[in-house]
XYZ file of C-alpha atoms in Angstrom:
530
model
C 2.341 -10.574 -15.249
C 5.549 -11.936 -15.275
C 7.224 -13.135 -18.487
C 7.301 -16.251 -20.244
C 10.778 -17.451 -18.178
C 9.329 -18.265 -15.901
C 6.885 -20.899 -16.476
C 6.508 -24.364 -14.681
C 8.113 -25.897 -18.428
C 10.547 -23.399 -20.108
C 9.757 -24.774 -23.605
C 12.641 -24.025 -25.908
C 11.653 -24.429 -29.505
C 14.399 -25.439 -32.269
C 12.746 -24.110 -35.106
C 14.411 -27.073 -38.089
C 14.076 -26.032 -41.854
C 10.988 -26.249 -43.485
C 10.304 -25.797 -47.053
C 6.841 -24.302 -48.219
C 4.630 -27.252 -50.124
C 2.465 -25.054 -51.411
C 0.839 -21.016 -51.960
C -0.538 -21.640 -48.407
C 0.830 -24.597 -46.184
C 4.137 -25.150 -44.708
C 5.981 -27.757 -42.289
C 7.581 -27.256 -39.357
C 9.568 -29.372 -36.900
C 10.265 -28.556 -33.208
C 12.176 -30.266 -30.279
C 10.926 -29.392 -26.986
C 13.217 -29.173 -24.056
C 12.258 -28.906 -20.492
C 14.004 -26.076 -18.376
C 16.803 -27.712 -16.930
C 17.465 -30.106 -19.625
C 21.032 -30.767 -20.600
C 20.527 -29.395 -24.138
C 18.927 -25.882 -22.659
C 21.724 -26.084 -20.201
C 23.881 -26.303 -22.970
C 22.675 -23.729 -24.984
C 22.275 -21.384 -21.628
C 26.030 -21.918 -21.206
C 27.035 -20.772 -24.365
C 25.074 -17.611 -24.481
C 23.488 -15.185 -22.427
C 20.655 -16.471 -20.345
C 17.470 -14.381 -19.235
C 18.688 -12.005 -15.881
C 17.011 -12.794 -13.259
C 16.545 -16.668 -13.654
C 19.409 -18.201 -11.462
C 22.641 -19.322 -13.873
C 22.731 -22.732 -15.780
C 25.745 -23.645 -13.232
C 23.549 -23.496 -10.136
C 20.707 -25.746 -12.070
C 19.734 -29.170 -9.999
C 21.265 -32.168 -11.903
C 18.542 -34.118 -13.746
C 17.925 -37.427 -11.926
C 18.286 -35.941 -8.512
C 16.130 -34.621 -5.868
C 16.865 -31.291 -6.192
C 15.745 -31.680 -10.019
C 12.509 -33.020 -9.016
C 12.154 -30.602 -6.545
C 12.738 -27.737 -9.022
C 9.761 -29.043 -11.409
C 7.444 -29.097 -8.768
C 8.003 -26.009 -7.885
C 7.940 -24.589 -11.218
C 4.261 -26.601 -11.727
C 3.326 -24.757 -8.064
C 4.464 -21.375 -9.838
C 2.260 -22.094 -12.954
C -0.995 -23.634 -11.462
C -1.181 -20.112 -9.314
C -1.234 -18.136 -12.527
C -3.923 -20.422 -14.341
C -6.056 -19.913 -11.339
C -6.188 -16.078 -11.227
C -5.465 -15.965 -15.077
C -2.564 -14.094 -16.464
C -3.707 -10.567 -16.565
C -6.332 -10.721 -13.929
C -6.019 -8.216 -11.101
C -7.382 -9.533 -7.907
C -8.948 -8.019 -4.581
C -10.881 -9.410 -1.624
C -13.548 -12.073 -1.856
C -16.040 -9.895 0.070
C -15.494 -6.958 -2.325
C -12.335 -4.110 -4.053
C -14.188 -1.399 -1.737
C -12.063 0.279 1.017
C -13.588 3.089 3.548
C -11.636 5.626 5.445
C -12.835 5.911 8.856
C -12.837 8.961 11.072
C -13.576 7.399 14.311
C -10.535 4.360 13.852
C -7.957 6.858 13.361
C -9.143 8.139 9.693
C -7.349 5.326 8.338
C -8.664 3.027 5.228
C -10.567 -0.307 6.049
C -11.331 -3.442 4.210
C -13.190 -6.409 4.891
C -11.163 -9.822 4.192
C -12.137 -13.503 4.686
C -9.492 -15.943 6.092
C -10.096 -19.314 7.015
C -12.267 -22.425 6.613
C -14.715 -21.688 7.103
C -14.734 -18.188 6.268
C -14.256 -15.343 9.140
C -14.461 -11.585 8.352
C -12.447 -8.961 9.856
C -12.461 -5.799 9.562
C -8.304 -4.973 8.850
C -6.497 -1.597 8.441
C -4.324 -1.203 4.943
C -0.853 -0.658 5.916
C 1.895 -0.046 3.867
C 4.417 0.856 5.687
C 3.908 -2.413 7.919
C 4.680 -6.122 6.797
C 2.849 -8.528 9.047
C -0.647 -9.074 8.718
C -2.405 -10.321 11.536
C -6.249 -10.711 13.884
C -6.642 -10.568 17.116
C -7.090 -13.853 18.639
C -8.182 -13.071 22.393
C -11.471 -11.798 23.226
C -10.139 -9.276 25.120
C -9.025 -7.225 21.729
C -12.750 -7.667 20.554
C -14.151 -4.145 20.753
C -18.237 -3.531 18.688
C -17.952 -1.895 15.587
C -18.322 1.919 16.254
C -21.562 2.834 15.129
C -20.480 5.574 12.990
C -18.702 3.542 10.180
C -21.938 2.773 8.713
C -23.559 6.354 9.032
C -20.399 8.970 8.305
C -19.484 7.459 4.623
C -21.090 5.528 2.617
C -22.649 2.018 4.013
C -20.194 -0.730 3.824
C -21.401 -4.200 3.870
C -20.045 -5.437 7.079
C -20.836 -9.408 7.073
C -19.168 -9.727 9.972
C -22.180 -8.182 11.713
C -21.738 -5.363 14.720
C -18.861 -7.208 16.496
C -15.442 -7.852 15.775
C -14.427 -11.286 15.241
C -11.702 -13.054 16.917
C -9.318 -15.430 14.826
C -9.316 -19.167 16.076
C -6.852 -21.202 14.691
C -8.217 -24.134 16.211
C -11.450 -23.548 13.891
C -10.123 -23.117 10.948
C -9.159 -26.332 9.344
C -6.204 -24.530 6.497
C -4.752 -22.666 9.819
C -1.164 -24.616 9.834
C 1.282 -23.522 12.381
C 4.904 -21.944 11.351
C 7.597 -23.532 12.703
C 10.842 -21.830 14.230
C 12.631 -22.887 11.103
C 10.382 -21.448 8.599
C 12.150 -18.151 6.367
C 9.216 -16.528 7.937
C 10.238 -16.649 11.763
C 12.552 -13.629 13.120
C 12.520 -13.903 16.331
C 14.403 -17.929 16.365
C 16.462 -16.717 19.337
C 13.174 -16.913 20.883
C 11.908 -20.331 20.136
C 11.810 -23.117 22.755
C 13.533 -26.488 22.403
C 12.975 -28.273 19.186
C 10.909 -26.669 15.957
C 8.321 -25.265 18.032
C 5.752 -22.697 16.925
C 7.082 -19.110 15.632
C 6.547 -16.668 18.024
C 6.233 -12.468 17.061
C 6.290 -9.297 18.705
C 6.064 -5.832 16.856
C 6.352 -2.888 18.636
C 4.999 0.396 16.558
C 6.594 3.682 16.876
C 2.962 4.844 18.913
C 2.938 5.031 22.207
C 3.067 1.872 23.951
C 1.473 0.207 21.077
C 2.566 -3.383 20.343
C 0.963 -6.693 19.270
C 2.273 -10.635 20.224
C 1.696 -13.899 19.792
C 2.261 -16.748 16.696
C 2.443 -17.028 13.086
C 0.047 -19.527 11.459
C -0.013 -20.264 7.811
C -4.341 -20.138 6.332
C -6.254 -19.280 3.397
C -7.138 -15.792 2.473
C -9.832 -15.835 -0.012
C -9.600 -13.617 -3.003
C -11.394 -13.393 -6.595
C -10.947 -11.895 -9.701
C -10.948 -8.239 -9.828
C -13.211 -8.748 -13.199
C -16.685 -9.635 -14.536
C -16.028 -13.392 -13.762
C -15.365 -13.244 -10.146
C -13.544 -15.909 -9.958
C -12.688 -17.159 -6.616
C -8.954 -17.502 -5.651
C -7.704 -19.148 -2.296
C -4.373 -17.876 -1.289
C -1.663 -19.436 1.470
C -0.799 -16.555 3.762
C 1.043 -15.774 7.097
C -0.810 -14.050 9.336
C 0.144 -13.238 12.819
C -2.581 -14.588 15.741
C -2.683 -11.463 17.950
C -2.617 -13.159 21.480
C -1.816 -10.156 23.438
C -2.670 -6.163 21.887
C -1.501 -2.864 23.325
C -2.218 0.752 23.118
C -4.384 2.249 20.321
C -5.463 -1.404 18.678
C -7.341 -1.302 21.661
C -9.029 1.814 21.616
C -8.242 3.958 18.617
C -7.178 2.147 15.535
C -7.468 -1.063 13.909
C -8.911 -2.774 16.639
C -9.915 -6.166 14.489
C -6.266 -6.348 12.668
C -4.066 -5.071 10.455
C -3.343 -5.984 6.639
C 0.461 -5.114 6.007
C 1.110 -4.182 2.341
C 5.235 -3.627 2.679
C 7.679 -4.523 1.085
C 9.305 -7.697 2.705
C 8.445 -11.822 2.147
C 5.779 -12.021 4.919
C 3.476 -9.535 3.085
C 0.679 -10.689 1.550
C 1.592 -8.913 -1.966
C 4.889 -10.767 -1.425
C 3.486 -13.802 -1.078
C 1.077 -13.425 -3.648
C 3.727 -12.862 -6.561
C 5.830 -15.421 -5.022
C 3.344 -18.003 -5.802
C 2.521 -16.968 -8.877
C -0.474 -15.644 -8.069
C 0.034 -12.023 -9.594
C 2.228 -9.679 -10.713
C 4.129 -8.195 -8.205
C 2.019 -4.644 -8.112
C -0.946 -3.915 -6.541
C -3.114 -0.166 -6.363
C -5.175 1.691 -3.865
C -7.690 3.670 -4.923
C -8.201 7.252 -1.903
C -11.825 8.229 -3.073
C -12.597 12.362 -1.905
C -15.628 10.766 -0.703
C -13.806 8.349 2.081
C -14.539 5.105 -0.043
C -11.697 3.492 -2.244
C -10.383 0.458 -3.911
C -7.379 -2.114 -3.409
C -6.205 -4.414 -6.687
C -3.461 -7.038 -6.241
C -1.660 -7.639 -9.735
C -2.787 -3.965 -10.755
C 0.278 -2.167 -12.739
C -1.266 1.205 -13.340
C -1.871 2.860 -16.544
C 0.950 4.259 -19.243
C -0.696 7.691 -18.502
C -0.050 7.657 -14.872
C 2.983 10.117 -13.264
C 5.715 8.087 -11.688
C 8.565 8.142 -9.601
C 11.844 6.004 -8.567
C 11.619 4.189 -4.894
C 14.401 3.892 -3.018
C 15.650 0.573 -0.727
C 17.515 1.727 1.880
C 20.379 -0.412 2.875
C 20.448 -0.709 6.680
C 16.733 -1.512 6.917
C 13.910 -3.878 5.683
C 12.911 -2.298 2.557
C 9.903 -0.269 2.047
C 7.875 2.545 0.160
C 10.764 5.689 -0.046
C 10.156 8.221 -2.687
C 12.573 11.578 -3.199
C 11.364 14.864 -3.285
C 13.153 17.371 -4.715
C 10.974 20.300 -3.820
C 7.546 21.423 -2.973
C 5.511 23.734 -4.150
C 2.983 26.277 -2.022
C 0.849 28.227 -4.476
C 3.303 29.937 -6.708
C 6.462 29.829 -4.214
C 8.768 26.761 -4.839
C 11.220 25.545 -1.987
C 13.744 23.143 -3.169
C 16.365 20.696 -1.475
C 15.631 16.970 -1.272
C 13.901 14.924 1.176
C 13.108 11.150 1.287
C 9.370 10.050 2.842
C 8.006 7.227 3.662
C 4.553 6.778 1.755
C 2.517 4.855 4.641
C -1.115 4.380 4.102
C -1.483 3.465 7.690
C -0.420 6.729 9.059
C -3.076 9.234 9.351
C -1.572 12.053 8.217
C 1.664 13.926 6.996
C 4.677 14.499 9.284
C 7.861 16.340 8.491
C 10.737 17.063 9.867
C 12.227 20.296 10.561
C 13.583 22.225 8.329
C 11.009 21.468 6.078
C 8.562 21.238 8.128
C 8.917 24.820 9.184
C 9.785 26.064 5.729
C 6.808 24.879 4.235
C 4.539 25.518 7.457
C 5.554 29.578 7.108
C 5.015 29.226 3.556
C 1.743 28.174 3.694
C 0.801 30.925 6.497
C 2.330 34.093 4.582
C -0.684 32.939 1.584
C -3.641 32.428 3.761
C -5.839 35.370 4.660
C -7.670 33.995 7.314
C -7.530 34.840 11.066
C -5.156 31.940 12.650
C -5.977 30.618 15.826
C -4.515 28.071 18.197
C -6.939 25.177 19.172
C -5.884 23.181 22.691
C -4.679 19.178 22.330
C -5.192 19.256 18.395
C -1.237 18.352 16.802
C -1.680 21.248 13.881
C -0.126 24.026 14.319
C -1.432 26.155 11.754
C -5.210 26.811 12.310
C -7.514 29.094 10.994
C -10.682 30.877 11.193
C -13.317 29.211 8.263
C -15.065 31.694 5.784
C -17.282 29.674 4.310
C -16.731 29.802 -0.079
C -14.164 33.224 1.116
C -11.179 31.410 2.482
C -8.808 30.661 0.429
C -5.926 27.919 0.632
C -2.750 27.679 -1.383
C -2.586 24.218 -3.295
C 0.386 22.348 -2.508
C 2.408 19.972 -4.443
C 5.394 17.623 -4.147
C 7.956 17.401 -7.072
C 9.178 13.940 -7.102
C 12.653 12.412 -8.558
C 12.073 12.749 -12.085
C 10.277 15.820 -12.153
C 6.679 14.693 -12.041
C 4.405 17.024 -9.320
C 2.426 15.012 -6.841
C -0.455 17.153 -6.420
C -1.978 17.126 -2.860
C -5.862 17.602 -3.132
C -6.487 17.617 0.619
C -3.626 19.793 2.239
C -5.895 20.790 5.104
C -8.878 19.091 7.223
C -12.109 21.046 8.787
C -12.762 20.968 12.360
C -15.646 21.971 14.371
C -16.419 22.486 18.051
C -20.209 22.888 17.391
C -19.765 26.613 17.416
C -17.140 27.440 15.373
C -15.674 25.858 12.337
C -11.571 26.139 11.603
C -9.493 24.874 9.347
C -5.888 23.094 9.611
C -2.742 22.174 7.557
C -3.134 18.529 7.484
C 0.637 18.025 8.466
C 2.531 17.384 11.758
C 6.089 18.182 12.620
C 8.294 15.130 13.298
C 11.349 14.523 15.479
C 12.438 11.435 13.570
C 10.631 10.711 10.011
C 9.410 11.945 6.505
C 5.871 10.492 6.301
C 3.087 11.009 3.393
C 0.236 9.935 5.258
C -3.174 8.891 4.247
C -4.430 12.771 3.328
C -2.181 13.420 1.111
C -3.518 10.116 -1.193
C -6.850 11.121 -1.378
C -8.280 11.681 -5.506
C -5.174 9.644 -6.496
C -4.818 5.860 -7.540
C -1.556 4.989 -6.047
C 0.458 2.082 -7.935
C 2.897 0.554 -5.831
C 4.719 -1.595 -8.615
C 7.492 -3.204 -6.190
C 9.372 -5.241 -9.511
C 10.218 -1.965 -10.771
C 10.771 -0.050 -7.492
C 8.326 2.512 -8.896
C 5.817 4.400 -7.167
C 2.816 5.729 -9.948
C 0.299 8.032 -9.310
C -2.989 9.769 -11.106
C -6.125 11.423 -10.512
C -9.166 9.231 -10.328
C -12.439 8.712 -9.790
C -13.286 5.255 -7.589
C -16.495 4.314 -8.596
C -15.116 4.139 -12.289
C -13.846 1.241 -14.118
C -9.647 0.661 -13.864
C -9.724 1.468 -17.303
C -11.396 4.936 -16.792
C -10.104 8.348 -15.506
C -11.231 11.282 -13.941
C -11.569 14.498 -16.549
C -9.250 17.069 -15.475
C -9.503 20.492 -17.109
C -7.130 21.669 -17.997
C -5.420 24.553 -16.158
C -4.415 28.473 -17.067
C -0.802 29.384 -15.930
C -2.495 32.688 -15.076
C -4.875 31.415 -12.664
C -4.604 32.576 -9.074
C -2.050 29.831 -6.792
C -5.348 29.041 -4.059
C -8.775 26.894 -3.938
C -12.298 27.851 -2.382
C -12.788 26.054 1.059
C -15.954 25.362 1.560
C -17.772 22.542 4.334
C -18.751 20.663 1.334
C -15.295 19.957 -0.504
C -12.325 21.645 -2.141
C -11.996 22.326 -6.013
C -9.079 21.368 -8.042
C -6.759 23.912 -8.397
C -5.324 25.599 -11.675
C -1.947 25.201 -13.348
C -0.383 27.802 -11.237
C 2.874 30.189 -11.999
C 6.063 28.909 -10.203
C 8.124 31.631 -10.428
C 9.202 32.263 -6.526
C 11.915 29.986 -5.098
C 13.231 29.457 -1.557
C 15.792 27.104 -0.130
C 14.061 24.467 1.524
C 17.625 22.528 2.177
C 17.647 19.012 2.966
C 16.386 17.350 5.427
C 19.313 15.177 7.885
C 17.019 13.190 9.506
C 14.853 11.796 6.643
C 17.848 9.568 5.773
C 17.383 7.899 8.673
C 16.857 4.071 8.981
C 13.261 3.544 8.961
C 11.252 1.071 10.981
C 9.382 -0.984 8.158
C 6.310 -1.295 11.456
C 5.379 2.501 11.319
C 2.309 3.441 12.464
C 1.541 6.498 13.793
C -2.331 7.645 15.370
C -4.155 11.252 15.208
C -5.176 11.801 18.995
C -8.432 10.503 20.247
C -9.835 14.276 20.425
C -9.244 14.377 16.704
C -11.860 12.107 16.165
C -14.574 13.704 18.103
C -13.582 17.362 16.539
C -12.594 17.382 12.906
C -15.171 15.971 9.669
C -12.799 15.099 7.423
C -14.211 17.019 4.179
C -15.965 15.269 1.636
């Protein structure tokens, strides 16, 4: 939660002498002063005043209506953390849980409520996109796959066996946003007079876009606590009017919830308000069911590392990696990545790619194979509890190893079962998808540009871990693969080291709407392992 600054009333106490009447009692005297007082101006003036909270000169003169203004603003600030409470994580109203879903493009899924009254939908959680938004045609209304209740674990879906549609016309908090609103890009675009914001986002997918209007409703929230207490939120959403390519068939077909990094955002919104702190977690379970907390800062234990903003793009989710690790052989060089929870899985660019791809091949045993339409490269023939896979971990600015507990996926044509390396070679981008967040609580704390990390279990409590044993630096550098799971791997020797060299492209621009789709096929082949 923020700090005290930044309060509706900035209450600055001048403590006046007191003197002690007796063993036990004492007098004291205060003057309180209002934020933009003339004495805290004053006093602001004359020393040095809290970073961060706009300088005394560029304070509204009291009387005006700027001043006004200013309070009101201030009270909006302060009634948004009384109603969630100041160290009160949130989530959505319908529940924290998330599910990863195989047959939608193995992404994670949420339900959310938005609108009065309520509608669910059934939203993909994206961070490398921005806008959230619900399709608002019919014609983007596909039935809920029968499968996302049977593959995982149940999820509640009180939206029944179809998708919803959003209606802006039945909600009665749905506002439009005008053509003048901060929140409306495309103002080149906009009719005559303040007419209603239109968007258009096209994804890097093929021929995958999504248009139509912003609108301004509720999205209902509660307390991610024993008191559940309900929290209604002003959001932007975007009313999907027209839907192309894979939100038709493959992916996210009932909307997407964009967890980036820019003001339309609903964790930029959120903190805006006041709401919560500007942080929020996901939670990858092994087991395909996870967790989402707005407000949620992590732990002190958790393993951390810097992001980076880069300059000639909207900002988002970039970590460094200065080198990776396959079993015991360590390639180093620096890369940046986007860390996208709405991409499936992990694409490099070449070298890396390649490096870490040949790597990977000279320590697995196994018979490799080439399987028709799949996008891995590196396939191989399953031994059930024989084969054995080297572990693979990313060393992150600061020297902290993000260990990746599901480097490859199974897949099965009914006869045969085979096993991949989860990661696809890229023309253009650094991605950590989706697979390599699984076991981990991911802490995207966006005031301090940090990206945390740590092993956990799901269906614990925030304030509880996973136990990891602890490893033997003589253990051997793989892990048993086996239909039903992997094992954690041992500490492991790093003693080999190749030039991984870095990687040109990954300091490319990068388009903040990413969102990238395992093939169709994928999803009628592979069982993503539990």
């Amino acid at each position: 939660m923020a700090t005290a600054p930044s309060a509706f009333l900035l209450f600055l106490l001048a403590v006046g002498p007191w003197t002690p009447t007796g063993c036990l009692a004492g007098t004291f005297g205060f003057d309180f002063h209002h934020r933009f007082s003339d004495r805290v101006r004053q006093w602001a003036e004359s020393g040095n005043w809290v970073e961060g909270h706009g300088s005394p000169l560029q304070w509204p003169k009291e009387g005006t209506v700027e001043y006004y203004a200013a309070l009101v603003d201030h009270d909006r600030v302060h009634r948004g953390r009384s109603l969630a409470g100041a160290d009160s994580p949130l989530t959505f109203l319908l529940g924290n849980e998330t599910i990863r879903v195989r047959t939608l493009g193995f992404l994670h899924y949420a339900e959310v409520s938005v609108g009065t009254p309520s509608t669910s939908f059934f939203v993909a959680l994206d961070t490398g996109s921005d806008l959230s938004g619900c399709p608002a045609t019919a014609r983007a209304v596909l039935r809920l796959p029968p499968r996302i209740t049977d593959w995982y674990y149940p999820l509640p879906l009180r939206c029944g066996s179809n998708f919803s549609i959003y209606s802006p016309s039945s909600s009665s908090t749905s506002k439009t946003i005008p053509c003048s609103s901060v929140y409306c890009e495309l103002r080149s675009q906009c009719p005559a007079g303040d007419s209603q914001c239109p968007y258009n986002v096209r994804y890097l997918s093929e021929n995958t876009s999504t248009t139509g209007v912003l609108v301004q409703d509720v999205l209902h929230l509660r307390t991610d606590d024993s008191h559940n207490k309900t929290v209604e939120a002003q959001v932007v959403l975007g009313c999907g009017q027209t839907q192309t390519g894979h939100f038709l068939d493959s992916a996210a077909p009932n909307g997407l919830f964009g967890l980036g990094m820019t003001a339309i955002s609903v964790p930029s919104i959120l903190s805006k308000a006041g709401i919560t702190s500007n942080s929020f977690s996901m939670c990858f379970g092994r087991d395909g069911i996870g967790r989402i907390r707005f407000g949620d800062l992590g732990s002190s234990d958790q393993a951390e590392t810097h992001c980076t903003l880069m300059l000639d793009s909207d900002p988002t989710y970039i970590v460094t990696v200065n080198g990776i690790r396959i079993g015991s052989v360590m390639l180093t060089g620096v890369l940046r990545a986007l860390v996208d929870s709405g991409t499936s899985f992990t694409y490099l660019t070449d070298p890396v790619y390649s490096l870490i791809a040949r790597s990977f091949n000279s320590d697995v045993q196994d018979v490799r194979v080439s399987i028709p339409d799949l996008p891995f490269e590196y396939c191989y023939v399953l031994r059930p509890n024989e084969s054995k896979v080297p572990s693979i971990g990313l060393i992150m600015e600061g020297g902290s190893e993000f260990l990746v507990h599901r480097p490859v996926i199974l897949v099965s044509n009914g006869v045969n079962a085979y096993y991949c390396l989860a990661i696809t070679k890229s023309n253009d981008y650094n991605i950590i998808g989706q697979n390599f967040m699984t076991g981990l609580r991911i802490v995207f704390n966006r005031d301090k540009l940090v990206l945390g990390w740590k092993e956990f279990n799901c269906y614990d409590q925030e304030t509880s871990t996973l136990t990891v044993k602890p490893g033997s630096p003589g253990a051997p550098p793989t892990i048993a693969v086996a239909p039903s799971g992997l094992d954690q791997e041992a500490t492991v020797n790093r003693d080999k080291t190749t030039g991984m060299g870095p990687s040109h492209s990954s300091t490319h621009s990068l388009n903040t709407h990413l969102f990238r789709w395992i093939l169709p096929l994928l999803s009628l082949l592979c069982m993503a392992i539990l």
